[in-house]
C-alpha positions in Angstrom: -223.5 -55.4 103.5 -224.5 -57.0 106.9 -225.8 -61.0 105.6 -229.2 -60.8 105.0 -229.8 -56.5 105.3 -232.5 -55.9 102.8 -232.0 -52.1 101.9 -235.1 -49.6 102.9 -232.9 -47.0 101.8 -229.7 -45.6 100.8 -228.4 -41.9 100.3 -225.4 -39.9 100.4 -224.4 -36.5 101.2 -223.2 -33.8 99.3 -222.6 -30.2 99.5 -223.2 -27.7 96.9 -220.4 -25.1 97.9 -218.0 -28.4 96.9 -218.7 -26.9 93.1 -217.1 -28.8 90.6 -216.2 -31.9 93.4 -220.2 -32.2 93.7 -221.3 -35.3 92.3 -223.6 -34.6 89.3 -224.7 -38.3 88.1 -224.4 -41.7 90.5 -224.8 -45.1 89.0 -225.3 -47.6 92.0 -224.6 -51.3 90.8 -225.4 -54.7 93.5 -223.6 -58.1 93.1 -223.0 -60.8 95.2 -219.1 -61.3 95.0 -216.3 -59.0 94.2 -215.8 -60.2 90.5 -219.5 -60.0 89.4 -220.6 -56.6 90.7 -223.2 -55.9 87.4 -226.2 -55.5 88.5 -228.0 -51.7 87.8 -229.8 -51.1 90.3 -230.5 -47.3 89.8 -229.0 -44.6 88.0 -229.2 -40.8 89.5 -229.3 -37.5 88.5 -227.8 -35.0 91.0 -229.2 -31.3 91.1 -226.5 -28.5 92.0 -228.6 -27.6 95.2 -228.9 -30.8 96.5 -227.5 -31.7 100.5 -229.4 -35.5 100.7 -229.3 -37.6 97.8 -231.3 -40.8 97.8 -229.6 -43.9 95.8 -231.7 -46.7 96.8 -235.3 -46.8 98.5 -237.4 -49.9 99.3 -235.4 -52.7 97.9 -236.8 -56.2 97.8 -233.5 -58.7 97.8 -230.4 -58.6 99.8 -227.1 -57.9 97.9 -224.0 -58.9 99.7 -222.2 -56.2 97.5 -223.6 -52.5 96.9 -221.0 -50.1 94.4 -221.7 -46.2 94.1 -219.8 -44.9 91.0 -220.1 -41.4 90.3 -220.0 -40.8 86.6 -219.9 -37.5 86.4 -219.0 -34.4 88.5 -221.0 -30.7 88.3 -219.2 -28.4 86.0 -217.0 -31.3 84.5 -215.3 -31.6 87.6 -212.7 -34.6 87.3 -212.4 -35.2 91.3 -215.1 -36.3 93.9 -216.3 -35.1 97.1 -218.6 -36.7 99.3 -219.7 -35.5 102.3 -221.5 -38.9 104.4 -223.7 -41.9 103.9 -226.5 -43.2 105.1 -227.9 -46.6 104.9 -231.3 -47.7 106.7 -232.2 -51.6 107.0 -235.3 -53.3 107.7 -237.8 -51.5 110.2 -237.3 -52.9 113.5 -239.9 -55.8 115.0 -240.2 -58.1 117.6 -239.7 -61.0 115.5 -235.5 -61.4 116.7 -237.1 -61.9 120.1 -240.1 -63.8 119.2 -237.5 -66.5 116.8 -235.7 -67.0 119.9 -238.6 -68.0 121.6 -240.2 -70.1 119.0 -237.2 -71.8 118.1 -236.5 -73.3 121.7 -239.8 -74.4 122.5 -240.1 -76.1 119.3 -236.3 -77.1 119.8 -237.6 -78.9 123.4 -240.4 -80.2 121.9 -239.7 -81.8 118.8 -236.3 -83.2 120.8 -238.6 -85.1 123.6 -240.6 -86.4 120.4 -236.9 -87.5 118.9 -235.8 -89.3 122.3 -239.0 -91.1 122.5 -239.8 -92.7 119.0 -235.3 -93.6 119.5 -236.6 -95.6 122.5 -239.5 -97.5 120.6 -237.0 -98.2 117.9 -234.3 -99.8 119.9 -236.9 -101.9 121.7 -238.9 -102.9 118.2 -236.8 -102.7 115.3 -240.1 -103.0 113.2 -241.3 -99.1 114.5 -238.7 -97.7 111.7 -241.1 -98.5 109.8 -243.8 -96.1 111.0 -241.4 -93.2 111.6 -242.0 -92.1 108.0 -245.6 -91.3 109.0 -244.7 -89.6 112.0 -242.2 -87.5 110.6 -243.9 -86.4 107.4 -246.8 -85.6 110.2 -245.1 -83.5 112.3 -243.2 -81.3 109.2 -246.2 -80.7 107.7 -247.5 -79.2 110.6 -244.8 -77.0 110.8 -245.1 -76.0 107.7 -248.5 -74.9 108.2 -247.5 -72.9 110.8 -245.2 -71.3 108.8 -247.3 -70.6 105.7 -250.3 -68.8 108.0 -248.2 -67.0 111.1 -244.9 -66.5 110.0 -243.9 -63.1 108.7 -241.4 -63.9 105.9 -238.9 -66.7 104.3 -236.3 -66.2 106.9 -238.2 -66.8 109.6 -240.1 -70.3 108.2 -236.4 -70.9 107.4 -235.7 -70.7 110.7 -238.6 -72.8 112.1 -237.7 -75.4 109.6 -233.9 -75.9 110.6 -234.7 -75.9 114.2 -237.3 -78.9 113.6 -234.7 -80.9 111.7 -232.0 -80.3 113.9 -233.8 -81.3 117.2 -236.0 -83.7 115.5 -234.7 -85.4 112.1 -230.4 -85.6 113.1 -231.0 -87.5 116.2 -233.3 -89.9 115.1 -230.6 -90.7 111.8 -228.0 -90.9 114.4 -229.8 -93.5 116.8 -231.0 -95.7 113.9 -227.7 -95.9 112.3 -225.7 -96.3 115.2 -224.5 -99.9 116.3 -224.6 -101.3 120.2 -222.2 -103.7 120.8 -221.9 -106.3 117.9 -225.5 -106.0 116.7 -226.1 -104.6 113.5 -228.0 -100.9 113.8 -231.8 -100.4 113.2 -231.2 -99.1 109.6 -228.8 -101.9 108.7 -231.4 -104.3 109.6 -234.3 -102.8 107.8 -232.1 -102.3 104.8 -231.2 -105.7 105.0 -234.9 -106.7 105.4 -235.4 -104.8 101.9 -232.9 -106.5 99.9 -234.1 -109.8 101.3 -237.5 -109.0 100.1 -236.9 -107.5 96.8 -237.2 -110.6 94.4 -240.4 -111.5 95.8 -241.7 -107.8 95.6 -240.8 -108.1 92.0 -243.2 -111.2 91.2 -246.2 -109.8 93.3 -247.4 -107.4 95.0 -247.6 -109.3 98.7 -246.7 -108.1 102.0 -242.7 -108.0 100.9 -243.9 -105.3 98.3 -245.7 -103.0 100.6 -242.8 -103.4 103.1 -240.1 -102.1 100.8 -242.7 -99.5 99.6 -242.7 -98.1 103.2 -238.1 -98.4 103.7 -237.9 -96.6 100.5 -240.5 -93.9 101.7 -238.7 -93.5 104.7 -235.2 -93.4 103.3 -236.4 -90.9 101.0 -237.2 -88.8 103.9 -233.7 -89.5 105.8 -231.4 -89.1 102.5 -231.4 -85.7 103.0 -230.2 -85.3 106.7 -227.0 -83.3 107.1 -225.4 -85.0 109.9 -222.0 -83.1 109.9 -221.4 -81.4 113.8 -222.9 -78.0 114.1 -220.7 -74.9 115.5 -222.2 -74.1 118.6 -224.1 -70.8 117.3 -227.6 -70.6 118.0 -230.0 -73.3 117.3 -228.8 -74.2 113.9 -230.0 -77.5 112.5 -228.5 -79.3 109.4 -228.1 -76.9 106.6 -230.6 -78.2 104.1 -231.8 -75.5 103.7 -235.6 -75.7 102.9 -235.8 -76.9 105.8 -240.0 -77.9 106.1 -240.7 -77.5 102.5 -239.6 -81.0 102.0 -243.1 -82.2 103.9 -244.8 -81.1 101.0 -243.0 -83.4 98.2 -243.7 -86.1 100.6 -246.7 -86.2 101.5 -248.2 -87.4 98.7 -247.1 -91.1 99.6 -249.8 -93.0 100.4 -248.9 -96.3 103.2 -248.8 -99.4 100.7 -248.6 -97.9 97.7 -245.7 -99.5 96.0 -243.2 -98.3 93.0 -241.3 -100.4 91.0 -238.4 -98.0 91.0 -236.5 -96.0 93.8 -233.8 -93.5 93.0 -232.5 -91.3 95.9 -232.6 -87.7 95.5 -229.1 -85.8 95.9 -228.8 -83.8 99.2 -227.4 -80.3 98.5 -226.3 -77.7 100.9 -228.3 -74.5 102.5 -231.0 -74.5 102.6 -236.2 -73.9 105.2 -238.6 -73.8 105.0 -239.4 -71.7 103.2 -237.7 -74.0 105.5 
């Protein structure tokens, strides 16, 4: 099947002059490689009259693999005759236009946004720290969006790469890259944090609430996918829930401090939804 063709339905063709070559019982079977093809998905009866047989109607998940065995023939027939298929997909909408759309405007805009908190970095190295805030801001907006206007999974998934690819890879690449012999942005926060951990340990000062705010923001950027995209489409980094992310950080509150930091491992997609 076509990636990402949910079924709407399925049916075959028969004939009932083909006697005992006429299909009598079907067993249709989904999976989503070639060695695990075990999934029943419907098991059918075939009357000796019937032209159209449905298989499948209204399906609800995508299977990259659909297999029609026929089990049995009319009349014990021990050979097969089939006459045609026919396989119907999604009803059409406007939304293939509509994500184009959406996806560069919020491509343009999200990439002015990028270029303009880069600049305010490189001139104040201390604004790294407010990009946490403005990031977890603007995702979470996005995700609203998605939860009230967007039609289904696939599209917020779409929204959500689009805002990480124009917003979240070029900010990671502009903090981490070096100009001339200086150290980079995130170099010089991270060495700021390791400076200040001992005295975050014996109070909670300024040195605390500081390193509460790098490992808020790191948190954020651990999971950036910065590997070069093929040129297809606006395809950000492949984490693939994309916007859903927002939502496990925007519980962190600006000087609330943990004793304990542990980065979360990035997988690959990935969405928002997201």
């Amino acid at each position: 099947m076509h990636k990402g063709v949910v079924i709407r339905q399925l049916a075959i063709q028969v004939a009932s002059e083909d006697s005992s070559y006429m299909p009598a019982r079907i067993l249709i079977l989904g999976g989503d490689d070639p060695t695990n093809i075990n999934t029943e998905l419907n098991t059918v009866n075939v009357a000796p009259s019937a032209s159209r047989v449905v298989l499948l109607e209204n399906m609800t998940r995508f299977w990259s693999i659909i297999q029609i065995r026929i089990k049995r023939c009319q009349q014990g027939g021990i050979d097969t005759r089939v006459h045609g298929f026919e396989v119907l997909g999604p009803k059409p909408t406007f939304w293939p236009v509509f994500k184009e759309q959406l996806c560069r405007r919020t491509y343009l805009f999200y990439s002015t946004k990028a270029h303009t908190w880069c600049q305010e970095v490189v001139e104040d190295k201390t604004q790294l720290l407010q990009l946490f805030n403005k990031l977890n801001s603007a995702l979470r907006h996005e995700q609203m969006f998605a939860d009230r206007f967007l039609p289904d999974a696939e599209a917020a998934e779409a929204l959500g790469r689009t805002c990480w690819e124009a917003l979240i890879t070029p900010i990671v690449h502009s903090i981490t890259l070096s100009e001339s012999s200086a150290c980079s942005p995130l170099s010089w926060l991270l060495s700021e944090y390791l400076d200040n951990a001992e005295s975050a340990r014996r109070c909670k000062s300024r040195a605390a609430i500081f390193n509460s705010r790098v490992r808020r923001l790191t948190h954020l950027l651990v999971h950036v996918d910065t590997s070069q995209m093929d040129g297809e489409e606006l395809k950000p980094p492949v984490k693939s829930k994309g916007l859903n992310r927002s939502k496990e950080l925007k519980n962190g509150k600006e000087g609330k401090n943990k004793d304990t930091f542990t980065a979360p491992s990035s997988s690959s997609p990935s969405p928002v939804k997201p």
